[in-house]
Amino acid sequence: MPRVLVDATSVPADRGGVGRYLDGLLGALASLPVDLVVVSQRSDTERYARLLPRAEVIAAPAAVNHRPTRLAWEQTGLPLLAQQVRAQVLHAPFYTCPLRAPCPVTVTVHDATFFTEPEHYDKSRRTFFRSAIKTSMRRASRVIVPSKATRDELIRLLDADPTKIDVAYHGVDTQAFYPPPAEEKARVRARLGLGDTPYVAFLGAKEPRKNVPNLIRGWVAAVSDRVDPPVLVIAGGSGHDDDIDKAAAEVPGHLRMLRPGYLRYADLPGYLGGAVIAAYPSHGEGFGLPILEAMACGAPVLTTPRLSLPEVGGDAVAYTGEESDVIGADLASLLDDAPRRARLSAAGQARAKEFTWASSAEVHLAAWTRAAGL
C-alpha cells in the first residue's frame, strides 16, 4: 500500500476543472488500499477530512490561495512536507510539479491544447503552461492523462515516452449530476427568470478555446425566424474571451441571451437537464467533463469531434463544426427533431454510466504503486 501525498492546493473556490477532478478522485480513493495524505487550502481541509475519514489532511499556508505564492511553495514547501510525512509518492494534479522532491512524483497533464490550439491562449499563459508541461514530462515518474487523445498528442508533439503515460478517464458524480425531476427544473428556471421558455445551455469557462462567440452567432442564425425562439444561457466563469461581448452585442433585440455567471452547484442538474440542448462547440478538450455531466443529466448534447470529445460522447451526442454557420445549421436541425433529442438524451445517460471515478481511482493507484516500486 503506497503512502501518497496529494497536493490539492490548486483547487479553485468555484470547484471547476481541477476541483471536480480531485473531489471525484479522492472520494473514490476512500475505499481503495492507499495510505493518503492530502494537503489543501485551509478552506478545503474540512471538506476533504469528511470525504476521506482515513486520510491525513493538512492545511497549507494561507498564502497559497494566491497563485504566484502557491507556485513558489510548490517548489520549496511541498517537497519538505513530502519528506515530513514520509510520502512514497507525491502527486501533482495540475500540470506543474516540484523540480526536486524526496520521492517519485506523478503529475496529471489535463490536455495538450497549449500546443495544439496556441491561438486560444494569451502569450503569458501559453508560455507558462508549455514550459510546465515539458518540465513535468521530463521530471515525473508517471504522467496521468484523462484521454487517449491527450496521450497521443503529448507523444506526437513532445516525443513523450508512451510507457510512462497512464490514461485515466474522468468520472461523473451521479449524486451531483442526474436527470432532474420536473420540480427541480422549474426551480432553476424560476431562479434564472426563464418561465416556460425553452433554452439552449452552455456551461463552462468563457475562454477562447470554448468557442462561445461562434455558439452565440450560430444560435442567432438558428432561432431568429422562430415564433418561440429558445433563450441562450451562457453560464460559468467570466474567463478572458473579449469576443463574447462583441458577439453578444450583435444579438437582435427580439432574442434573449442570459449570462448568469457561476451557478450554484446544486442547480447544475436542473440547469443542464432542463435544457432543450446542451451546446459545447469547443475547439478541443483534454477530456470534456462538461459534456459528460450534461449527458448524465439527460441533456441532448451538441459538441464537436475535436480531440478527446468523441472518446467521451461516442454515438450518444450530436456533432457539429466549429464555424458559426455550421453550428447554426446543426443546432436548428436538432431543435426541429424532438425524437432525435429524446434518443440522444437516453443514449447520453447510458453512456455517462460507463465513466466512473472508481475506475479513474484504480488507474491512479496503479500508477502510484508503480512509481513507488511496490
Coordinates of C-alpha atoms in Angstrom, one line a residue:
M1 CA 0.0 0.0 0.0
P2 CA 1.8 3.2 -1.1
R3 CA 1.8 6.3 1.1
V4 CA 0.8 9.1 -1.3
L5 CA 0.8 12.8 -0.7
V6 CA -1.8 14.5 -3.0
D7 CA -1.3 18.3 -3.5
A8 CA -4.9 19.8 -3.6
T9 CA -3.8 23.4 -3.1
S10 CA -4.6 24.3 -6.8
V11 CA -8.3 23.7 -6.3
P12 CA -10.3 26.9 -7.1
A13 CA -13.1 28.2 -4.9
D14 CA -15.7 27.5 -7.6
R15 CA -14.8 23.8 -7.8
G16 CA -14.4 24.0 -11.5
G17 CA -11.9 21.9 -13.5
V18 CA -9.3 20.6 -11.2
G19 CA -11.7 20.8 -8.3
R20 CA -14.2 18.5 -9.9
Y21 CA -11.3 16.1 -10.8
L22 CA -9.9 16.0 -7.3
D23 CA -13.2 15.8 -5.5
G24 CA -14.3 12.8 -7.6
L25 CA -10.9 11.1 -7.5
L26 CA -10.3 11.5 -3.7
G27 CA -13.9 10.4 -2.9
A28 CA -13.3 7.2 -4.9
L29 CA -9.9 6.6 -3.3
A30 CA -11.5 6.5 0.1
S31 CA -12.5 2.8 -0.5
L32 CA -9.1 1.7 -2.0
P33 CA -6.0 0.4 -0.3
V34 CA -3.9 3.5 -0.3
D35 CA -2.3 5.5 2.6
L36 CA -3.4 9.0 1.7
V37 CA -2.1 12.4 2.9
V38 CA -3.8 15.4 1.3
V39 CA -2.6 19.0 1.6
S40 CA -5.1 21.6 0.7
Q41 CA -6.1 25.2 1.1
R42 CA -7.4 25.9 4.6
S43 CA -10.9 26.5 3.2
D44 CA -10.9 22.9 1.9
T45 CA -9.5 20.9 4.9
E46 CA -12.9 20.2 6.5
R47 CA -14.3 19.1 3.1
Y48 CA -11.5 16.6 2.5
A49 CA -11.5 15.4 6.1
R50 CA -15.2 14.4 5.7
L51 CA -14.5 12.9 2.3
L52 CA -11.5 10.9 3.5
P53 CA -12.0 9.8 7.1
R54 CA -9.0 7.5 7.0
A55 CA -6.6 10.1 5.4
E56 CA -4.4 12.7 6.9
V57 CA -5.5 16.1 5.8
I58 CA -3.1 19.0 6.2
A59 CA -3.7 22.7 5.8
A60 CA -1.2 24.5 3.6
P61 CA 0.0 28.0 4.5
A62 CA -2.8 30.6 4.0
A63 CA -0.8 32.4 1.3
V64 CA -1.1 29.5 -1.2
N65 CA -4.5 30.8 -2.3
H66 CA -2.5 33.4 -4.3
R67 CA -1.2 31.6 -7.4
P68 CA 2.4 33.0 -7.5
T69 CA 2.8 32.1 -3.8
R70 CA 1.4 28.7 -4.4
L71 CA 3.8 28.0 -7.3
A72 CA 6.7 29.1 -5.1
W73 CA 5.5 27.0 -2.2
E74 CA 5.2 24.0 -4.6
Q75 CA 8.9 24.2 -5.2
T76 CA 10.0 24.6 -1.6
G77 CA 7.3 23.8 1.0
L78 CA 5.7 20.9 -0.8
P79 CA 8.9 18.8 -1.1
L80 CA 9.6 19.5 2.6
L81 CA 6.1 18.3 3.5
A82 CA 6.6 15.2 1.4
Q83 CA 9.7 14.4 3.4
Q84 CA 8.0 15.2 6.8
V85 CA 5.1 12.9 6.1
R86 CA 7.4 10.2 4.7
A87 CA 5.5 10.0 1.4
Q88 CA 6.5 7.3 -1.1
V89 CA 4.9 9.2 -4.0
L90 CA 3.9 12.9 -4.4
H91 CA 1.0 13.5 -6.8
A92 CA 0.7 16.9 -8.5
P93 CA -2.7 17.2 -10.1
F94 CA -2.5 20.3 -12.3
Y95 CA 0.4 20.3 -14.8
T96 CA 3.2 21.6 -12.5
C97 CA 5.4 19.8 -10.1
P98 CA 8.4 20.4 -7.9
L99 CA 11.8 20.3 -9.7
R100 CA 13.3 18.4 -6.7
A101 CA 11.4 16.0 -4.4
P102 CA 12.4 13.4 -1.8
C103 CA 10.2 10.7 -3.5
P104 CA 8.9 9.9 -7.0
V105 CA 6.5 12.4 -8.5
T106 CA 3.4 11.7 -10.6
V107 CA 1.7 14.6 -12.5
T108 CA -1.7 14.9 -14.2
V109 CA -1.5 16.7 -17.5
H110 CA -5.1 17.6 -18.4
D111 CA -4.6 18.5 -22.1
A112 CA -2.2 19.4 -24.8
T113 CA -4.2 22.4 -26.2
F114 CA -1.5 24.9 -25.2
F115 CA 0.4 23.3 -28.1
T116 CA -2.4 22.3 -30.4
E117 CA -4.5 25.4 -30.0
P118 CA -2.0 28.1 -29.1
E119 CA -4.0 30.9 -30.6
H120 CA -6.7 30.5 -28.0
Y121 CA -4.4 31.5 -25.1
D122 CA -2.7 34.7 -24.2
K123 CA 1.0 34.7 -24.5
S124 CA 2.0 34.5 -20.9
R125 CA -0.4 31.7 -20.0
R126 CA 0.6 29.7 -23.1
T127 CA 4.3 30.2 -22.4
F128 CA 3.9 29.2 -18.7
F129 CA 1.9 26.0 -19.3
R130 CA 4.0 24.9 -22.3
S131 CA 7.1 25.1 -20.1
A132 CA 5.4 23.4 -17.1
I133 CA 4.2 20.5 -19.2
K134 CA 7.6 19.9 -20.8
T135 CA 9.2 20.0 -17.4
S136 CA 6.7 17.7 -15.9
M137 CA 7.0 15.2 -18.7
R138 CA 10.8 15.1 -18.0
R139 CA 10.7 15.0 -14.2
A140 CA 7.7 12.9 -13.4
S141 CA 8.0 9.1 -12.8
R142 CA 4.5 8.7 -14.2
V143 CA 2.2 11.1 -16.1
I144 CA -1.6 10.7 -15.9
V145 CA -3.8 12.0 -18.7
P146 CA -7.6 11.9 -19.0
S147 CA -7.9 10.6 -22.6
K148 CA -6.1 8.7 -25.3
A149 CA -6.2 11.9 -27.4
T150 CA -4.2 13.8 -24.9
R151 CA -1.7 10.9 -24.6
D152 CA -1.3 10.7 -28.3
E153 CA -0.8 14.5 -28.7
L154 CA 1.9 14.5 -26.0
I155 CA 3.7 11.7 -27.8
R156 CA 3.4 13.4 -31.1
L157 CA 4.3 16.9 -30.1
L158 CA 6.8 16.3 -27.3
D159 CA 8.2 12.9 -28.2
A160 CA 6.9 11.8 -24.8
D161 CA 7.7 8.3 -23.6
P162 CA 4.5 6.3 -24.0
T163 CA 5.5 3.7 -21.4
K164 CA 5.3 6.3 -18.6
I165 CA 1.8 7.7 -19.5
D166 CA -1.3 6.3 -17.9
V167 CA -4.8 7.1 -19.3
A168 CA -7.4 7.6 -16.5
Y169 CA -10.7 8.8 -17.8
H170 CA -12.6 11.2 -15.6
G171 CA -15.8 10.0 -14.0
V172 CA -19.1 11.7 -13.2
D173 CA -20.6 12.0 -9.7
T174 CA -24.0 10.6 -10.2
Q175 CA -25.1 12.1 -6.8
A176 CA -24.4 15.5 -8.2
F177 CA -25.3 15.0 -11.8
Y178 CA -28.5 13.1 -12.6
P179 CA -31.7 13.5 -14.6
P180 CA -33.6 16.1 -12.6
P181 CA -37.3 15.8 -11.7
A182 CA -39.7 18.4 -13.1
E183 CA -39.8 20.5 -9.9
E184 CA -36.1 20.8 -9.9
K185 CA -36.1 22.1 -13.5
A186 CA -38.8 24.5 -12.6
R187 CA -36.9 25.8 -9.6
V188 CA -33.8 26.6 -11.8
R189 CA -36.0 28.1 -14.5
A190 CA -37.5 30.4 -11.9
R191 CA -34.1 31.3 -10.5
L192 CA -32.9 32.3 -14.0
G193 CA -36.2 34.1 -14.8
L194 CA -36.9 31.8 -17.8
G195 CA -40.6 31.0 -17.1
D196 CA -41.7 28.3 -19.6
T197 CA -39.4 29.4 -22.4
P198 CA -37.1 26.7 -23.7
Y199 CA -33.4 27.3 -23.6
V200 CA -30.1 26.2 -25.0
A201 CA -27.5 25.7 -22.3
F202 CA -23.7 26.3 -22.2
L203 CA -21.7 25.6 -19.1
G204 CA -18.0 26.3 -18.9
A205 CA -15.2 28.8 -18.6
K206 CA -15.6 31.5 -21.1
E207 CA -12.2 31.0 -22.7
P208 CA -11.4 31.4 -26.5
R209 CA -11.0 27.6 -26.7
K210 CA -14.6 27.1 -25.8
N211 CA -15.8 28.8 -28.9
V212 CA -18.7 30.7 -27.2
P213 CA -18.8 33.6 -29.8
N214 CA -19.5 31.2 -32.6
L215 CA -22.1 29.5 -30.5
I216 CA -23.9 32.8 -29.9
R217 CA -23.8 33.6 -33.7
G218 CA -24.9 30.1 -34.6
W219 CA -27.8 30.3 -32.1
V220 CA -28.9 33.6 -33.6
A221 CA -28.9 32.1 -37.1
A222 CA -30.8 29.0 -35.9
V223 CA -33.6 30.7 -33.9
S224 CA -34.1 34.3 -35.4
D225 CA -37.1 33.3 -37.5
R226 CA -38.8 31.1 -34.9
V227 CA -42.1 32.0 -33.4
D228 CA -41.0 30.9 -29.9
P229 CA -37.2 31.2 -30.1
P230 CA -35.3 29.4 -27.3
V231 CA -33.2 31.5 -24.9
L232 CA -29.4 31.0 -25.0
V233 CA -27.9 30.7 -21.4
I234 CA -24.2 31.1 -21.2
A235 CA -23.3 30.0 -17.6
G236 CA -19.9 29.7 -16.0
G237 CA -16.9 31.8 -15.0
S238 CA -16.0 35.1 -16.6
G239 CA -12.9 33.9 -18.5
H240 CA -10.9 36.1 -20.8
D241 CA -12.7 36.0 -24.2
D242 CA -13.4 39.6 -25.2
D243 CA -15.1 38.3 -28.4
I244 CA -18.0 37.1 -26.4
D245 CA -19.1 40.7 -25.7
K246 CA -18.8 41.5 -29.4
A247 CA -21.0 38.6 -30.3
A248 CA -23.5 39.4 -27.6
A249 CA -23.7 43.0 -28.9
E250 CA -24.8 41.6 -32.3
V251 CA -27.8 39.6 -30.9
P252 CA -31.1 41.0 -32.3
G253 CA -33.4 42.7 -29.9
H254 CA -36.2 40.2 -30.2
L255 CA -33.9 37.4 -29.0
R256 CA -32.9 36.8 -25.4
M257 CA -29.5 35.7 -24.1
L258 CA -28.6 35.3 -20.4
R259 CA -25.2 35.3 -18.8
P260 CA -25.8 34.4 -15.2
G261 CA -22.2 33.7 -14.3
Y262 CA -21.4 30.9 -11.9
L263 CA -24.5 28.8 -11.0
R264 CA -24.8 27.1 -7.6
Y265 CA -23.5 23.5 -7.7
A266 CA -26.9 22.3 -6.5
D267 CA -28.6 24.0 -9.5
L268 CA -26.5 22.3 -12.2
P269 CA -28.7 19.1 -12.7
G270 CA -31.8 21.3 -13.1
Y271 CA -30.0 23.6 -15.4
L272 CA -28.4 21.0 -17.7
G273 CA -31.3 18.5 -17.5
G274 CA -33.8 21.2 -18.2
A275 CA -32.2 22.5 -21.4
V276 CA -33.6 21.6 -24.8
I277 CA -30.0 21.2 -25.9
A278 CA -26.7 21.5 -24.1
A279 CA -24.3 23.0 -26.6
Y280 CA -20.5 22.8 -26.3
P281 CA -18.8 23.5 -29.6
S282 CA -15.3 23.5 -28.3
H283 CA -12.2 23.8 -30.4
G284 CA -10.7 21.0 -28.4
E285 CA -10.6 19.4 -24.9
G286 CA -8.3 17.2 -22.9
F287 CA -11.3 15.3 -21.7
G288 CA -14.6 17.2 -21.9
L289 CA -16.2 16.9 -18.4
P290 CA -19.0 19.4 -19.2
I291 CA -20.4 17.2 -21.9
L292 CA -20.2 14.1 -19.7
E293 CA -22.0 15.9 -16.9
A294 CA -24.7 17.2 -19.3
M295 CA -25.2 13.6 -20.6
A296 CA -25.6 12.3 -17.1
C297 CA -28.3 14.9 -16.5
G298 CA -30.2 13.7 -19.6
A299 CA -29.5 16.7 -21.8
P300 CA -29.2 16.1 -25.6
V301 CA -25.6 17.3 -26.3
L302 CA -24.3 19.1 -29.4
T303 CA -20.5 19.2 -29.5
T304 CA -17.5 19.0 -31.9
P305 CA -15.5 15.9 -32.9
R306 CA -12.3 17.6 -31.7
L307 CA -9.5 15.8 -29.8
S308 CA -11.0 13.8 -26.8
L309 CA -14.7 14.8 -27.2
P310 CA -15.6 11.7 -29.4
E311 CA -14.0 9.5 -26.7
V312 CA -16.5 10.9 -24.2
G313 CA -19.5 11.4 -26.4
G314 CA -19.3 8.4 -28.7
D315 CA -22.5 7.8 -30.6
A316 CA -24.5 9.4 -27.7
V317 CA -24.1 13.0 -28.8
A318 CA -24.7 15.1 -31.9
Y319 CA -21.6 16.6 -33.6
T320 CA -21.2 19.9 -35.3
G321 CA -18.4 22.1 -36.7
E322 CA -16.5 25.0 -35.2
E323 CA -17.8 27.7 -37.5
S324 CA -20.9 29.7 -36.6
D325 CA -22.8 28.8 -39.8
V326 CA -22.3 25.1 -39.3
I327 CA -23.3 25.4 -35.6
G328 CA -26.4 27.3 -36.6
A329 CA -27.5 24.7 -39.2
D330 CA -26.9 21.7 -36.8
L331 CA -28.5 23.5 -33.9
A332 CA -31.6 24.3 -36.0
S333 CA -31.8 20.7 -37.2
L334 CA -31.6 19.3 -33.6
L335 CA -34.2 21.8 -32.4
D336 CA -36.6 20.6 -35.1
D337 CA -36.1 16.9 -34.3
A338 CA -37.6 16.1 -30.9
P339 CA -37.4 12.3 -31.4
R340 CA -33.7 12.6 -32.1
R341 CA -33.2 14.7 -28.9
A342 CA -35.0 12.1 -26.9
R343 CA -32.8 9.3 -28.3
L344 CA -29.7 11.4 -27.5
S345 CA -30.9 12.0 -24.0
A346 CA -31.4 8.3 -23.3
A347 CA -28.1 7.3 -25.0
G348 CA -26.2 10.0 -23.2
Q349 CA -27.5 8.9 -19.8
A350 CA -26.5 5.3 -20.6
R351 CA -23.0 6.2 -21.8
A352 CA -22.3 8.5 -18.9
K353 CA -22.6 5.5 -16.5
E354 CA -19.5 4.0 -18.2
F355 CA -17.3 6.8 -16.8
T356 CA -16.8 6.3 -13.1
W357 CA -14.4 7.9 -10.6
A358 CA -13.9 4.4 -9.2
S359 CA -12.3 3.3 -12.5
S360 CA -10.2 6.5 -12.5
A361 CA -9.0 5.9 -9.0
E362 CA -7.9 2.4 -9.8
V363 CA -5.7 3.7 -12.6
H364 CA -4.2 6.4 -10.4
L365 CA -3.5 3.8 -7.6
A366 CA -1.8 1.5 -10.1
A367 CA 0.4 4.4 -11.4
W368 CA 1.3 5.4 -7.8
T369 CA 2.1 1.8 -6.9
R370 CA 4.3 1.5 -10.0
A371 CA 6.0 4.8 -9.3
A372 CA 6.8 3.7 -5.7
G373 CA 8.3 0.5 -7.0
L374 CA 5.9 -1.7 -5.0

